[in-house]
Amino acid sequence: MAGPNLELFKFSLYLFFPLAIMVHYGDPQWYHDNVLPLRDQFWPDEGSLYKPPRNRADVKTALEELRQQRLAGKSDVNTGKTSAHPSSSQSSSFTPSLRPNGSLGRFSTSQVTGVRQPGSSTWREQWAESQQRRVV
């Protein structure tokens, strides 16, 4: 055995090493010299951050803006206009996403037309069948 000297060394290391790290990195001068110059490289500008509404009036104005965006999106869909960047309200619209060759993929077109062809199944049934095949 190494004796009590080793125990004293280990105790002092366990106790004073974290304290020395906290004193060194907690120093305000070290923070101003090393952290503040690099802070803007890691964090976005505060003006570009989302600020949620904090009171009743702000919530009402935010809801009104969302309502106006939704109505504008519906009017664009009804008139056939498409925007360059679809919003989240337009992404749930009824238009299918086509593959590069123009096909709809493996799901039937009954979702788009609303008319089911005889012998065709819905996309949910097809998905359930594909999941059942994977389990086996």
Short mmCIF file of C-alpha atoms in Angstrom, two decimals:
data_model
loop_
_atom_site.label_atom_id
_atom_site.label_comp_id
_atom_site.label_asym_id
_atom_site.label_seq_id
_atom_site.Cartn_x
_atom_site.Cartn_y
_atom_site.Cartn_z
CA MET A 1 0.00 0.00 0.00
CA ALA A 2 1.12 3.53 -0.69
CA GLY A 3 -0.15 4.83 2.59
CA PRO A 4 -1.85 7.99 3.69
CA ASN A 5 0.24 10.24 1.44
CA LEU A 6 -1.47 8.87 -1.65
CA GLU A 7 -4.88 9.34 -0.06
CA LEU A 8 -4.03 12.93 0.80
CA PHE A 9 -2.86 13.58 -2.78
CA LYS A 10 -6.02 12.04 -4.28
CA PHE A 11 -8.26 13.99 -1.90
CA SER A 12 -6.55 17.28 -2.72
CA LEU A 13 -6.72 16.53 -6.46
CA TYR A 14 -10.44 15.69 -6.30
CA LEU A 15 -11.15 18.77 -4.22
CA PHE A 16 -8.95 21.46 -5.72
CA PHE A 17 -8.89 20.59 -9.43
CA PRO A 18 -12.60 21.44 -10.01
CA LEU A 19 -12.22 24.55 -7.86
CA ALA A 20 -9.20 25.71 -9.87
CA ILE A 21 -11.10 25.16 -13.14
CA MET A 22 -14.07 27.16 -11.84
CA VAL A 23 -11.85 30.00 -10.66
CA HIS A 24 -9.93 30.12 -13.94
CA TYR A 25 -12.89 29.97 -16.35
CA GLY A 26 -15.22 31.93 -14.08
CA ASP A 27 -12.96 34.98 -14.12
CA PRO A 28 -14.76 37.94 -15.75
CA GLN A 29 -11.57 39.10 -17.46
CA TRP A 30 -11.10 35.69 -19.10
CA TYR A 31 -14.74 35.80 -20.26
CA HIS A 32 -14.31 39.25 -21.83
CA ASP A 33 -11.03 38.28 -23.50
CA ASN A 34 -11.97 34.84 -24.85
CA VAL A 35 -15.76 34.43 -25.02
CA LEU A 36 -17.21 37.79 -26.06
CA PRO A 37 -15.19 38.11 -29.30
CA LEU A 38 -16.36 34.66 -30.47
CA ARG A 39 -19.93 34.77 -29.17
CA ASP A 40 -21.40 36.27 -32.34
CA GLN A 41 -19.98 33.44 -34.44
CA PHE A 42 -22.00 30.85 -32.52
CA TRP A 43 -25.27 32.58 -31.67
CA PRO A 44 -27.66 34.16 -34.20
CA ASP A 45 -28.51 37.83 -34.10
CA GLU A 46 -31.22 38.58 -31.53
CA GLY A 47 -33.25 40.45 -34.15
CA SER A 48 -33.61 37.29 -36.25
CA LEU A 49 -34.90 35.12 -33.38
CA TYR A 50 -38.56 34.22 -32.97
CA LYS A 51 -40.19 36.10 -30.12
CA PRO A 52 -43.44 34.44 -29.01
CA PRO A 53 -46.35 36.66 -27.98
CA ARG A 54 -46.33 37.38 -24.25
CA ASN A 55 -49.66 39.06 -23.55
CA ARG A 56 -53.25 38.81 -24.70
CA ALA A 57 -53.04 41.58 -27.30
CA ASP A 58 -49.93 40.06 -28.90
CA VAL A 59 -51.62 36.66 -29.07
CA LYS A 60 -54.65 38.18 -30.80
CA THR A 61 -52.51 39.98 -33.38
CA ALA A 62 -50.48 36.81 -34.03
CA LEU A 63 -53.68 34.78 -34.51
CA GLU A 64 -55.04 37.42 -36.87
CA GLU A 65 -51.83 37.32 -38.93
CA LEU A 66 -52.01 33.53 -39.14
CA ARG A 67 -55.66 33.74 -40.17
CA GLN A 68 -54.78 36.22 -42.93
CA GLN A 69 -51.96 33.98 -44.17
CA ARG A 70 -54.27 30.97 -44.21
CA LEU A 71 -56.93 32.88 -46.15
CA ALA A 72 -54.32 34.13 -48.60
CA GLY A 73 -53.09 30.56 -49.06
CA LYS A 74 -56.62 29.32 -49.70
CA SER A 75 -57.26 32.06 -52.24
CA ASP A 76 -54.00 31.15 -54.04
CA VAL A 77 -55.06 27.50 -54.20
CA ASN A 78 -58.53 28.42 -55.45
CA THR A 79 -57.21 30.74 -58.16
CA GLY A 80 -54.48 28.32 -59.21
CA LYS A 81 -51.57 30.55 -58.23
CA THR A 82 -48.57 28.94 -56.62
CA SER A 83 -45.98 30.72 -54.58
CA ALA A 84 -42.26 30.11 -54.89
CA HIS A 85 -42.01 28.99 -51.27
CA PRO A 86 -45.09 27.19 -49.97
CA SER A 87 -45.97 27.87 -46.37
CA SER A 88 -46.94 25.24 -43.85
CA SER A 89 -50.63 25.97 -44.43
CA GLN A 90 -50.19 25.24 -48.15
CA SER A 91 -48.16 22.09 -47.60
CA SER A 92 -51.25 20.30 -46.31
CA SER A 93 -53.21 21.21 -49.44
CA PHE A 94 -54.75 18.59 -51.70
CA THR A 95 -52.17 18.78 -54.52
CA PRO A 96 -50.09 15.63 -55.03
CA SER A 97 -46.33 15.68 -55.33
CA LEU A 98 -45.27 14.25 -58.67
CA ARG A 99 -42.11 12.33 -59.35
CA PRO A 100 -39.73 13.59 -62.05
CA ASN A 101 -41.33 11.33 -64.68
CA GLY A 102 -44.81 12.65 -63.82
CA SER A 103 -46.12 9.62 -61.95
CA LEU A 104 -47.70 9.78 -58.53
CA GLY A 105 -45.74 6.87 -57.17
CA ARG A 106 -47.13 3.66 -55.77
CA PHE A 107 -50.25 5.18 -54.23
CA SER A 108 -53.48 5.46 -56.17
CA THR A 109 -54.84 8.71 -57.53
CA SER A 110 -58.11 8.34 -55.65
CA GLN A 111 -56.67 10.68 -53.02
CA VAL A 112 -56.46 13.46 -55.61
CA THR A 113 -59.64 12.84 -57.59
CA GLY A 114 -61.80 11.65 -54.72
CA VAL A 115 -63.13 8.79 -56.88
CA ARG A 116 -62.04 5.24 -56.11
CA GLN A 117 -61.59 2.88 -58.98
CA PRO A 118 -62.91 -0.66 -58.58
CA GLY A 119 -60.29 -2.94 -57.10
CA SER A 120 -58.08 -0.06 -55.94
CA SER A 121 -57.25 0.47 -52.31
CA THR A 122 -56.63 3.65 -50.40
CA TRP A 123 -53.14 4.82 -49.58
CA ARG A 124 -53.64 3.82 -45.96
CA GLU A 125 -54.50 0.27 -46.94
CA GLN A 126 -51.46 0.11 -49.21
CA TRP A 127 -49.25 1.47 -46.45
CA ALA A 128 -50.64 -1.04 -43.95
CA GLU A 129 -49.96 -3.87 -46.41
CA SER A 130 -46.38 -2.72 -46.93
CA GLN A 131 -45.84 -2.55 -43.16
CA GLN A 132 -47.26 -6.03 -42.67
CA ARG A 133 -44.87 -7.42 -45.26
CA ARG A 134 -41.91 -5.86 -43.43
CA VAL A 135 -42.82 -7.44 -40.09
CA VAL A 136 -42.75 -10.99 -41.49
#
